[in-house]
Amino acid sequence: MTVKRSDDIYPQVSAPAWADKLAEAIENTCADHEVVPPPREAVLEGLAAALPDTEIKALITAPRNRRVLKPSASRIVQAGDEKVLLLMCDVHGAAVLPWDLNDRTAVCWSSPSPEASQRVKDLVAAELALQDATKSAKTAEKAREALRRTPGDDTYAPQALAAATQKHQDAVRRVHELESERRALLAALGHRRPRPVVRAVQENGQPMAALTLTEQPYAVAVHMQRYAADNLERAGKTRGYDLAESLADTGQLSKGMNVLQQWQIAHADGTVSRPWRLAAVTGNNRALARLDVFKVRPEHLVTGMPQSLVPMPKDKKDGPEPLLLSQREVLNRLSAKLNRDGAKPETEATDPSRRAAKIATVSAEIVIGCTKPEALEHVLRALNVNDHLRGIQPYDEDARLIALFATLVDAYARESLLADALAEAFPDARGVDLLDLVGVRDALTVNGPLDPLEPLLPAGSDVSPVALRDVAVSAITALVFPGIPPMPQQQTNARAVRDTGRFWPVVRGTLQEPAWSQIRAKTAEARTRLWSAAVAQLFVHRGNILSALGLFGTTETREGAGQDPRPLTELLLGAEAGDAAAWAALVQRMTPVLIHAPQPFITPGQGSEAGAGRKGVRRTPKSALAALTLAYTAGAPGVSRALLLAFAKAVLKHPDAPRPPEPDDGTPLVCYGEQHWAEPDRTAITEGMVIAPDTEGRPTRYVADKAWFDELFPVSLGTPVPATSSATTVNPPAEAGNAADAGAPTSAHGEAAADPRDRLAALRRELPARVELVEGGYQKAVDAAHTLMTDFEEAHRLRVQLEEEPLPAEQRIEWMEKLTKARAAAQASVTTLQQVEALILKV
């Protein structure tokens, strides 16, 4: 027999009058603690509208007619150098939303970019059109079936049936077209969504202790909220128990930290709603599970609750608006509905009014103040990461590595070494002292755009997404594999202790590695996994992070992964000019793109080590890079310098391409490995794919994929050729078949001399790039001389102004001697360039 429960288990939300009192108490308390409060509107609409009617009375006090929070209602949390003020209270169980930026679902988000945001809008439009087309197809099918089964001798029945059949076929064809378009858009997004960019809200030009999202169309906001909730629910299924059932049975046993956040939603009629809600910084899974117990969808609390889900009693009428945007009204209606349903004897135990009884209100800690609002999002993310890394719940490996890298970047910043480490990694940076370190941390952890990395580019370099992503990869490499000082010359036989420098101890302490002398292959593999997971977040198409295993060994882990500091444009010019070292460095910089391309060229080690006939040819990532490097230096059948350079330029450029590749002649493209497949089975051509070049570097009708890559750069190309014995190589006998070769000119090492025509053709290909390199070098020298002159003029002006004594004569003479030598070298180079100008007319 069902026992009737008492009424009002689910609370009513506080009245607006008490909301003003709470806002006043929070502002006064924040002033006492010298922290910045949230906007008053956020407290009124987001916080007070989530508290039960009796809760605010228990939170505030008014000594000397000045409202403040009770000492037991708030506490200060120290997060590094930042201070956060938390309000401890009980909130309505359905008032907290899961946070989109939960680190457990970091793998499901891609880097934020305007192109990705536009693709999401196109995807939402395609999904809506697909829903309408599916409904039309079902309607057409019903109409066709009705005509087929209609009895009678109507003369026009066959014509009507044929028309209905054609209409149904057209509708089905339209559904297939829209489904293909949707799949193509999902592939262009890498089957992920761009991470929402959250910033501190501004009030009168000043940042406040609350967060806000950029404006989104209504349909996009619904889509993104559902996507975040679905991925959070999927990540929570790794628990050993059902969290929703646990909450319904025993209630919530631990508090969660929440923050006030504003959504900006643009509706079809041109209006923009800006609701304030509580977002769970920690306890995201509990927040989502509570809403599941209440049978409330997260997107309804953000974009508007349909009145049909929380109807008024029969004696009252709903308003004219279809969606409820006021959180106070939504929660009050929900509580009233659950109280009514719970009071009915016939209500079953599985009804939300019974299941949600123990989470009608839950204890929570809410951010109501901080010392630096600009860094609030980063501080809260760090707290979320620490809460998960130290927890006992299962943690996805990729997400754990991403969170661990964020902790490493924070460790560099906490030790005030982040700028120094980047300055060492980018010696030609235009201005490391101009770095916004908060923006740099967000960029490296893909919680914001890459624009703050612009000062790390060399002076004169073009700012582009390709260049910024290359800088980000180099910065991640420098932070994960920091260099250590070189070993000094041993003066005595005493035992020397290796100086590990300033940066390696930060890595060791964060990653909890053994001593430097104990670094082995296991440590190198763990560090490489960390590097691969961090770099993968920079790309839309996230490949397998195990594809990077073997790229860094024990040497790089101990000594540091020394990188060529030259920018990509200079490396491309060097490779075009015949510089093998520039090509090798370019291959290393291309590696992340080869792994995370829409059609990946490097995958985890596959095949059989015993033989190719069993599981295919064994191909490790290092083998692919070795073959690509040797194709430039040693050559390969069907591979030319023009092909290599065209492939490198296309690979580096296309991961962020806004449109799919299109050939010049308009012929349809097909992946090289799928050219013999049936057309319905072929992969859709999407943004980021690369057209395979021919030997002249011209585009073909194929998209480069792994089959194309493995065919041009096979495993055998990267395998060293066994040395032959000297008896067979010295003075080979001249037989009849090679009489012509016997008289051919040889080099000093007994090798055949290069054909002069080939040498001339190679020089003609390389000289244009060498001219550009010389031009760029001279421009850098001119800029450096101009900067030096400007600095000396400023020093002279300040010395005269301050009436300081001049520098000692010895120092001035030393500087003048150095500049005299530089000027003499410049004059000699001018003479050389004049000779080159004369030779250009003769080539």
mmCIF file of N, CA and C in Angstrom, residues 680-792:
data_model
loop_
_atom_site.group_PDB
_atom_site.id
_atom_site.type_symbol
_atom_site.label_atom_id
_atom_site.label_comp_id
_atom_site.label_asym_id
_atom_site.label_seq_id
_atom_site.Cartn_x
_atom_site.Cartn_y
_atom_site.Cartn_z
ATOM 1 N N PRO A 680 29.117 4.445 -54.090
ATOM 2 C CA PRO A 680 28.465 4.637 -52.777
ATOM 3 C C PRO A 680 29.373 4.311 -51.594
ATOM 4 N N ASP A 681 30.390 3.491 -51.814
ATOM 5 C CA ASP A 681 31.260 3.082 -50.707
ATOM 6 C C ASP A 681 32.436 4.023 -50.497
ATOM 7 N N ARG A 682 32.627 4.988 -51.374
ATOM 8 C CA ARG A 682 33.802 5.865 -51.279
ATOM 9 C C ARG A 682 33.632 6.899 -50.167
ATOM 10 N N THR A 683 34.769 7.345 -49.643
ATOM 11 C CA THR A 683 34.773 8.371 -48.600
ATOM 12 C C THR A 683 34.422 9.726 -49.195
ATOM 13 N N ALA A 684 33.597 10.489 -48.486
ATOM 14 C CA ALA A 684 33.226 11.821 -48.963
ATOM 15 C C ALA A 684 34.435 12.746 -48.923
ATOM 16 N N ILE A 685 34.558 13.604 -49.927
ATOM 17 C CA ILE A 685 35.660 14.569 -49.991
ATOM 18 C C ILE A 685 35.287 15.763 -49.119
ATOM 19 N N THR A 686 36.059 15.987 -48.073
ATOM 20 C CA THR A 686 35.737 17.033 -47.094
ATOM 21 C C THR A 686 36.905 18.005 -46.950
ATOM 22 N N GLU A 687 36.647 19.055 -46.162
ATOM 23 C CA GLU A 687 37.671 20.043 -45.874
ATOM 24 C C GLU A 687 38.871 19.381 -45.203
ATOM 25 N N GLY A 688 40.049 19.845 -45.569
ATOM 26 C CA GLY A 688 41.263 19.334 -44.952
ATOM 27 C C GLY A 688 41.958 18.258 -45.746
ATOM 28 N N MET A 689 41.284 17.652 -46.721
ATOM 29 C CA MET A 689 41.937 16.632 -47.540
ATOM 30 C C MET A 689 42.913 17.288 -48.515
ATOM 31 N N VAL A 690 43.880 16.500 -48.994
ATOM 32 C CA VAL A 690 44.976 17.005 -49.817
ATOM 33 C C VAL A 690 44.924 16.310 -51.166
ATOM 34 N N ILE A 691 45.028 17.081 -52.248
ATOM 35 C CA ILE A 691 45.110 16.505 -53.587
ATOM 36 C C ILE A 691 46.519 15.972 -53.798
ATOM 37 N N ALA A 692 46.619 14.737 -54.256
ATOM 38 C CA ALA A 692 47.932 14.123 -54.487
ATOM 39 C C ALA A 692 48.614 14.802 -55.670
ATOM 40 N N PRO A 693 49.869 15.256 -55.513
ATOM 41 C CA PRO A 693 50.588 15.873 -56.650
ATOM 42 C C PRO A 693 51.264 14.813 -57.514
ATOM 43 N N ASP A 694 51.548 15.179 -58.767
ATOM 44 C CA ASP A 694 52.320 14.285 -59.626
ATOM 45 C C ASP A 694 53.797 14.632 -59.511
ATOM 46 N N THR A 695 54.624 14.026 -60.357
ATOM 47 C CA THR A 695 56.067 14.241 -60.243
ATOM 48 C C THR A 695 56.482 15.680 -60.541
ATOM 49 N N GLU A 696 55.634 16.423 -61.241
ATOM 50 C CA GLU A 696 55.923 17.833 -61.517
ATOM 51 C C GLU A 696 55.340 18.757 -60.454
ATOM 52 N N GLY A 697 54.684 18.183 -59.461
ATOM 53 C CA GLY A 697 54.085 19.001 -58.415
ATOM 54 C C GLY A 697 52.705 19.506 -58.751
ATOM 55 N N ARG A 698 52.137 19.065 -59.869
ATOM 56 C CA ARG A 698 50.808 19.514 -60.274
ATOM 57 C C ARG A 698 49.740 18.614 -59.662
ATOM 58 N N PRO A 699 48.553 19.162 -59.362
ATOM 59 C CA PRO A 699 47.498 18.338 -58.731
ATOM 60 C C PRO A 699 46.959 17.298 -59.693
ATOM 61 N N THR A 700 46.581 16.154 -59.132
ATOM 62 C CA THR A 700 45.973 15.077 -59.898
ATOM 63 C C THR A 700 44.492 14.986 -59.547
ATOM 64 N N ARG A 701 43.822 13.933 -59.989
ATOM 65 C CA ARG A 701 42.406 13.739 -59.674
ATOM 66 C C ARG A 701 42.209 12.850 -58.461
ATOM 67 N N TYR A 702 43.273 12.595 -57.706
ATOM 68 C CA TYR A 702 43.194 11.726 -56.538
ATOM 69 C C TYR A 702 43.462 12.524 -55.265
ATOM 70 N N VAL A 703 42.841 12.078 -54.182
ATOM 71 C CA VAL A 703 43.126 12.615 -52.848
ATOM 72 C C VAL A 703 44.196 11.738 -52.205
ATOM 73 N N ALA A 704 45.223 12.371 -51.677
ATOM 74 C CA ALA A 704 46.307 11.617 -51.044
ATOM 75 C C ALA A 704 45.795 10.952 -49.769
ATOM 76 N N ASP A 705 46.059 9.665 -49.643
ATOM 77 C CA ASP A 705 45.694 8.924 -48.448
ATOM 78 C C ASP A 705 46.853 8.001 -48.085
ATOM 79 N N LYS A 706 46.635 7.118 -47.129
ATOM 80 C CA LYS A 706 47.727 6.259 -46.678
ATOM 81 C C LYS A 706 48.172 5.292 -47.770
ATOM 82 N N ALA A 707 47.247 4.828 -48.608
ATOM 83 C CA ALA A 707 47.632 3.937 -49.707
ATOM 84 C C ALA A 707 48.582 4.644 -50.663
ATOM 85 N N TRP A 708 48.294 5.898 -50.973
ATOM 86 C CA TRP A 708 49.182 6.685 -51.838
ATOM 87 C C TRP A 708 50.532 6.903 -51.167
ATOM 88 N N PHE A 709 50.502 7.233 -49.883
ATOM 89 C CA PHE A 709 51.738 7.501 -49.150
ATOM 90 C C PHE A 709 52.612 6.242 -49.083
ATOM 91 N N ASP A 710 52.005 5.102 -48.741
ATOM 92 C CA ASP A 710 52.793 3.877 -48.611
ATOM 93 C C ASP A 710 53.316 3.385 -49.952
ATOM 94 N N GLU A 711 52.615 3.721 -51.033
ATOM 95 C CA GLU A 711 53.094 3.300 -52.346
ATOM 96 C C GLU A 711 54.286 4.137 -52.800
ATOM 97 N N LEU A 712 54.248 5.446 -52.529
ATOM 98 C CA LEU A 712 55.364 6.307 -52.928
ATOM 99 C C LEU A 712 56.540 6.218 -51.965
ATOM 100 N N PHE A 713 56.241 6.032 -50.694
ATOM 101 C CA PHE A 713 57.303 5.975 -49.673
ATOM 102 C C PHE A 713 57.200 4.635 -48.940
ATOM 103 N N PRO A 714 57.604 3.558 -49.575
ATOM 104 C CA PRO A 714 57.428 2.237 -48.973
ATOM 105 C C PRO A 714 58.354 2.010 -47.791
ATOM 106 N N VAL A 715 58.106 0.925 -47.086
ATOM 107 C CA VAL A 715 58.918 0.578 -45.925
ATOM 108 C C VAL A 715 60.364 0.342 -46.332
ATOM 109 N N SER A 716 60.554 -0.247 -47.501
ATOM 110 C CA SER A 716 61.913 -0.554 -47.944
ATOM 111 C C SER A 716 62.746 0.697 -48.158
ATOM 112 N N LEU A 717 62.091 1.830 -48.419
ATOM 113 C CA LEU A 717 62.854 3.062 -48.630
ATOM 114 C C LEU A 717 63.558 3.509 -47.364
ATOM 115 N N GLY A 718 62.948 3.249 -46.216
ATOM 116 C CA GLY A 718 63.561 3.650 -44.957
ATOM 117 C C GLY A 718 64.436 2.591 -44.343
ATOM 118 N N THR A 719 64.598 1.440 -45.025
ATOM 119 C CA THR A 719 65.450 0.362 -44.515
ATOM 120 C C THR A 719 66.852 0.530 -45.066
ATOM 121 N N PRO A 720 67.877 0.556 -44.230
ATOM 122 C CA PRO A 720 69.240 0.730 -44.736
ATOM 123 C C PRO A 720 69.655 -0.417 -45.638
ATOM 124 N N VAL A 721 70.336 -0.082 -46.747
ATOM 125 C CA VAL A 721 70.809 -1.091 -47.694
ATOM 126 C C VAL A 721 72.036 -1.766 -47.130
ATOM 127 N N PRO A 722 72.106 -3.109 -47.100
ATOM 128 C CA PRO A 722 73.291 -3.777 -46.561
ATOM 129 C C PRO A 722 74.523 -3.481 -47.397
ATOM 130 N N ALA A 723 75.638 -3.239 -46.720
ATOM 131 C CA ALA A 723 76.880 -2.897 -47.411
ATOM 132 C C ALA A 723 77.430 -4.122 -48.127
ATOM 133 N N THR A 724 77.897 -3.939 -49.354
ATOM 134 C CA THR A 724 78.493 -5.026 -50.119
ATOM 135 C C THR A 724 79.982 -5.101 -49.843
ATOM 136 N N SER A 725 80.569 -6.264 -50.089
ATOM 137 C CA SER A 725 81.995 -6.450 -49.799
ATOM 138 C C SER A 725 82.841 -5.653 -50.768
ATOM 139 N N SER A 726 84.064 -5.279 -50.327
ATOM 140 C CA SER A 726 84.956 -4.470 -51.154
ATOM 141 C C SER A 726 85.430 -5.230 -52.375
ATOM 142 N N ALA A 727 85.469 -6.578 -52.324
ATOM 143 C CA ALA A 727 85.947 -7.358 -53.464
ATOM 144 C C ALA A 727 85.049 -7.209 -54.673
ATOM 145 N N THR A 728 83.797 -6.897 -54.433
ATOM 146 C CA THR A 728 82.860 -6.766 -55.549
ATOM 147 C C THR A 728 82.635 -5.332 -55.968
ATOM 148 N N THR A 729 83.177 -4.378 -55.241
ATOM 149 C CA THR A 729 82.936 -2.982 -55.580
ATOM 150 C C THR A 729 84.165 -2.294 -56.153
ATOM 151 N N VAL A 730 85.357 -2.801 -55.846
ATOM 152 C CA VAL A 730 86.560 -2.138 -56.339
ATOM 153 C C VAL A 730 86.909 -2.689 -57.720
ATOM 154 N N ASN A 731 87.064 -1.792 -58.726
ATOM 155 C CA ASN A 731 87.451 -2.153 -60.084
ATOM 156 C C ASN A 731 86.619 -3.309 -60.636
ATOM 157 N N PRO A 732 85.291 -3.148 -60.816
ATOM 158 C CA PRO A 732 84.495 -4.233 -61.390
ATOM 159 C C PRO A 732 84.915 -4.489 -62.828
ATOM 160 N N PRO A 733 84.866 -5.753 -63.262
ATOM 161 C CA PRO A 733 85.297 -6.048 -64.630
ATOM 162 C C PRO A 733 84.370 -5.436 -65.663
ATOM 163 N N ALA A 734 84.973 -4.912 -66.722
ATOM 164 C CA ALA A 734 84.194 -4.296 -67.798
ATOM 165 C C ALA A 734 83.785 -5.364 -68.776
ATOM 166 N N GLU A 735 82.511 -5.732 -68.744
ATOM 167 C CA GLU A 735 82.020 -6.760 -69.638
ATOM 168 C C GLU A 735 81.479 -6.125 -70.919
ATOM 169 N N ALA A 736 81.051 -6.957 -71.783
ATOM 170 C CA ALA A 736 80.570 -6.447 -73.064
ATOM 171 C C ALA A 736 79.320 -5.615 -72.899
ATOM 172 N N GLY A 737 78.527 -6.028 -71.914
ATOM 173 C CA GLY A 737 77.267 -5.323 -71.742
ATOM 174 C C GLY A 737 77.412 -3.944 -71.154
ATOM 175 N N ASN A 738 78.511 -3.638 -70.458
ATOM 176 C CA ASN A 738 78.683 -2.328 -69.834
ATOM 177 C C ASN A 738 79.970 -1.675 -70.296
ATOM 178 N N ALA A 739 80.317 -1.883 -71.558
ATOM 179 C CA ALA A 739 81.532 -1.270 -72.089
ATOM 180 C C ALA A 739 81.420 0.240 -72.093
ATOM 181 N N ALA A 740 80.219 0.732 -72.328
ATOM 182 C CA ALA A 740 80.054 2.184 -72.330
ATOM 183 C C ALA A 740 80.241 2.751 -70.941
ATOM 184 N N ASP A 741 79.731 2.012 -69.903
ATOM 185 C CA ASP A 741 79.888 2.507 -68.548
ATOM 186 C C ASP A 741 81.335 2.451 -68.088
ATOM 187 N N ALA A 742 82.139 1.517 -68.668
ATOM 188 C CA ALA A 742 83.524 1.385 -68.215
ATOM 189 C C ALA A 742 84.319 2.632 -68.509
ATOM 190 N N GLY A 743 83.969 3.323 -69.556
ATOM 191 C CA GLY A 743 84.723 4.529 -69.891
ATOM 192 C C GLY A 743 84.115 5.788 -69.336
ATOM 193 N N ALA A 744 83.061 5.674 -68.501
ATOM 194 C CA ALA A 744 82.404 6.856 -67.952
ATOM 195 C C ALA A 744 83.267 7.493 -66.893
ATOM 196 N N PRO A 745 83.210 8.801 -66.728
ATOM 197 C CA PRO A 745 84.017 9.473 -65.694
ATOM 198 C C PRO A 745 83.545 9.071 -64.304
ATOM 199 N N THR A 746 84.481 8.961 -63.397
ATOM 200 C CA THR A 746 84.191 8.589 -62.013
ATOM 201 C C THR A 746 84.660 9.660 -61.080
ATOM 202 N N SER A 747 84.074 9.660 -59.855
ATOM 203 C CA SER A 747 84.463 10.614 -58.819
ATOM 204 C C SER A 747 85.651 10.077 -58.061
ATOM 205 N N ALA A 748 86.110 10.837 -57.070
ATOM 206 C CA ALA A 748 87.265 10.444 -56.270
ATOM 207 C C ALA A 748 86.987 9.188 -55.475
ATOM 208 N N HIS A 749 85.715 8.898 -55.178
ATOM 209 C CA HIS A 749 85.364 7.710 -54.396
ATOM 210 C C HIS A 749 85.010 6.532 -55.290
ATOM 211 N N GLY A 750 85.267 6.609 -56.577
ATOM 212 C CA GLY A 750 84.952 5.504 -57.464
ATOM 213 C C GLY A 750 83.522 5.492 -57.946
ATOM 214 N N GLU A 751 82.705 6.505 -57.567
ATOM 215 C CA GLU A 751 81.316 6.556 -57.979
ATOM 216 C C GLU A 751 81.201 7.292 -59.304
ATOM 217 N N ALA A 752 80.123 7.025 -60.023
ATOM 218 C CA ALA A 752 79.900 7.702 -61.294
ATOM 219 C C ALA A 752 79.639 9.179 -61.054
ATOM 220 N N ALA A 753 80.283 10.024 -61.814
ATOM 221 C CA ALA A 753 80.103 11.470 -61.645
ATOM 222 C C ALA A 753 78.707 11.873 -62.113
ATOM 223 N N ALA A 754 78.183 12.937 -61.490
ATOM 224 C CA ALA A 754 76.843 13.401 -61.837
ATOM 225 C C ALA A 754 76.833 13.979 -63.235
ATOM 226 N N ASP A 755 75.721 13.810 -63.915
ATOM 227 C CA ASP A 755 75.556 14.351 -65.260
ATOM 228 C C ASP A 755 75.511 15.880 -65.160
ATOM 229 N N PRO A 756 76.332 16.602 -65.912
ATOM 230 C CA PRO A 756 76.308 18.086 -65.834
ATOM 231 C C PRO A 756 74.945 18.663 -66.164
ATOM 232 N N ARG A 757 74.191 18.028 -67.059
ATOM 233 C CA ARG A 757 72.869 18.562 -67.386
ATOM 234 C C ARG A 757 71.925 18.462 -66.188
ATOM 235 N N ASP A 758 72.000 17.325 -65.476
ATOM 236 C CA ASP A 758 71.171 17.187 -64.278
ATOM 237 C C ASP A 758 71.570 18.215 -63.230
ATOM 238 N N ARG A 759 72.880 18.442 -63.095
ATOM 239 C CA ARG A 759 73.341 19.429 -62.116
ATOM 240 C C ARG A 759 72.851 20.826 -62.476
ATOM 241 N N LEU A 760 72.880 21.168 -63.765
ATOM 242 C CA LEU A 760 72.400 22.474 -64.204
ATOM 243 C C LEU A 760 70.900 22.608 -63.946
ATOM 244 N N ALA A 761 70.139 21.557 -64.248
ATOM 245 C CA ALA A 761 68.688 21.616 -64.008
ATOM 246 C C ALA A 761 68.388 21.765 -62.523
ATOM 247 N N ALA A 762 69.158 21.050 -61.675
ATOM 248 C CA ALA A 762 68.930 21.157 -60.231
ATOM 249 C C ALA A 762 69.247 22.567 -59.730
ATOM 250 N N LEU A 763 70.343 23.148 -60.237
ATOM 251 C CA LEU A 763 70.694 24.506 -59.808
ATOM 252 C C LEU A 763 69.628 25.508 -60.238
ATOM 253 N N ARG A 764 69.112 25.354 -61.439
ATOM 254 C CA ARG A 764 68.081 26.283 -61.898
ATOM 255 C C ARG A 764 66.811 26.172 -61.053
ATOM 256 N N ARG A 765 66.537 24.974 -60.530
ATOM 257 C CA ARG A 765 65.385 24.821 -59.642
ATOM 258 C C ARG A 765 65.649 25.443 -58.274
ATOM 259 N N GLU A 766 66.870 25.318 -57.780
ATOM 260 C CA GLU A 766 67.169 25.716 -56.402
ATOM 261 C C GLU A 766 67.537 27.192 -56.270
ATOM 262 N N LEU A 767 68.106 27.786 -57.324
ATOM 263 C CA LEU A 767 68.615 29.158 -57.193
ATOM 264 C C LEU A 767 67.531 30.176 -56.859
ATOM 265 N N PRO A 768 66.293 30.088 -57.407
ATOM 266 C CA PRO A 768 65.277 31.077 -56.997
ATOM 267 C C PRO A 768 65.020 31.081 -55.494
ATOM 268 N N ALA A 769 64.954 29.887 -54.894
ATOM 269 C CA ALA A 769 64.738 29.843 -53.450
ATOM 270 C C ALA A 769 65.935 30.400 -52.697
ATOM 271 N N ARG A 770 67.149 30.145 -53.214
ATOM 272 C CA ARG A 770 68.332 30.685 -52.540
ATOM 273 C C ARG A 770 68.363 32.205 -52.613
ATOM 274 N N VAL A 771 67.904 32.763 -53.741
ATOM 275 C CA VAL A 771 67.823 34.226 -53.842
ATOM 276 C C VAL A 771 66.872 34.777 -52.784
ATOM 277 N N GLU A 772 65.715 34.106 -52.593
ATOM 278 C CA GLU A 772 64.765 34.570 -51.576
ATOM 279 C C GLU A 772 65.345 34.448 -50.175
ATOM 280 N N LEU A 773 66.099 33.389 -49.919
ATOM 281 C CA LEU A 773 66.724 33.244 -48.601
ATOM 282 C C LEU A 773 67.723 34.360 -48.342
ATOM 283 N N VAL A 774 68.534 34.682 -49.352
ATOM 284 C CA VAL A 774 69.502 35.775 -49.187
ATOM 285 C C VAL A 774 68.779 37.096 -48.986
ATOM 286 N N GLU A 775 67.701 37.304 -49.752
ATOM 287 C CA GLU A 775 66.930 38.536 -49.588
ATOM 288 C C GLU A 775 66.366 38.658 -48.172
ATOM 289 N N GLY A 776 65.805 37.538 -47.656
ATOM 290 C CA GLY A 776 65.280 37.567 -46.295
ATOM 291 C C GLY A 776 66.363 37.792 -45.265
ATOM 292 N N GLY A 777 67.548 37.190 -45.466
ATOM 293 C CA GLY A 777 68.645 37.401 -44.522
ATOM 294 C C GLY A 777 69.113 38.842 -44.489
ATOM 295 N N TYR A 778 69.203 39.467 -45.682
ATOM 296 C CA TYR A 778 69.616 40.864 -45.722
ATOM 297 C C TYR A 778 68.572 41.773 -45.086
ATOM 298 N N GLN A 779 67.293 41.443 -45.282
ATOM 299 C CA GLN A 779 66.247 42.255 -44.673
ATOM 300 C C GLN A 779 66.317 42.190 -43.154
ATOM 301 N N LYS A 780 66.610 40.982 -42.619
ATOM 302 C CA LYS A 780 66.776 40.865 -41.167
ATOM 303 C C LYS A 780 67.959 41.697 -40.683
ATOM 304 N N ALA A 781 69.052 41.680 -41.462
ATOM 305 C CA ALA A 781 70.231 42.461 -41.062
ATOM 306 C C ALA A 781 69.930 43.951 -41.086
ATOM 307 N N VAL A 782 69.183 44.383 -42.116
ATOM 308 C CA VAL A 782 68.825 45.814 -42.199
ATOM 309 C C VAL A 782 67.933 46.206 -41.024
ATOM 310 N N ASP A 783 66.946 45.366 -40.705
ATOM 311 C CA ASP A 783 66.066 45.663 -39.571
ATOM 312 C C ASP A 783 66.841 45.687 -38.258
ATOM 313 N N ALA A 784 67.792 44.758 -38.101
ATOM 314 C CA ALA A 784 68.587 44.734 -36.870
ATOM 315 C C ALA A 784 69.444 45.987 -36.755
ATOM 316 N N ALA A 785 70.034 46.438 -37.880
ATOM 317 C CA ALA A 785 70.849 47.658 -37.837
ATOM 318 C C ALA A 785 69.993 48.874 -37.504
ATOM 319 N N HIS A 786 68.783 48.926 -38.077
ATOM 320 C CA HIS A 786 67.893 50.055 -37.772
ATOM 321 C C HIS A 786 67.485 50.051 -36.296
ATOM 322 N N THR A 787 67.171 48.881 -35.758
ATOM 323 C CA THR A 787 66.827 48.782 -34.338
ATOM 324 C C THR A 787 67.999 49.194 -33.461
ATOM 325 N N LEU A 788 69.220 48.778 -33.853
ATOM 326 C CA LEU A 788 70.408 49.149 -33.076
ATOM 327 C C LEU A 788 70.608 50.653 -33.083
ATOM 328 N N MET A 789 70.418 51.276 -34.231
ATOM 329 C CA MET A 789 70.573 52.730 -34.301
ATOM 330 C C MET A 789 69.527 53.429 -33.430
ATOM 331 N N THR A 790 68.291 52.953 -33.480
ATOM 332 C CA THR A 790 67.233 53.559 -32.661
ATOM 333 C C THR A 790 67.551 53.442 -31.174
ATOM 334 N N ASP A 791 68.050 52.295 -30.756
ATOM 335 C CA ASP A 791 68.382 52.106 -29.343
ATOM 336 C C ASP A 791 69.536 53.003 -28.914
ATOM 337 N N PHE A 792 70.557 53.144 -29.777
ATOM 338 C CA PHE A 792 71.675 54.024 -29.422
ATOM 339 C C PHE A 792 71.240 55.481 -29.360
#
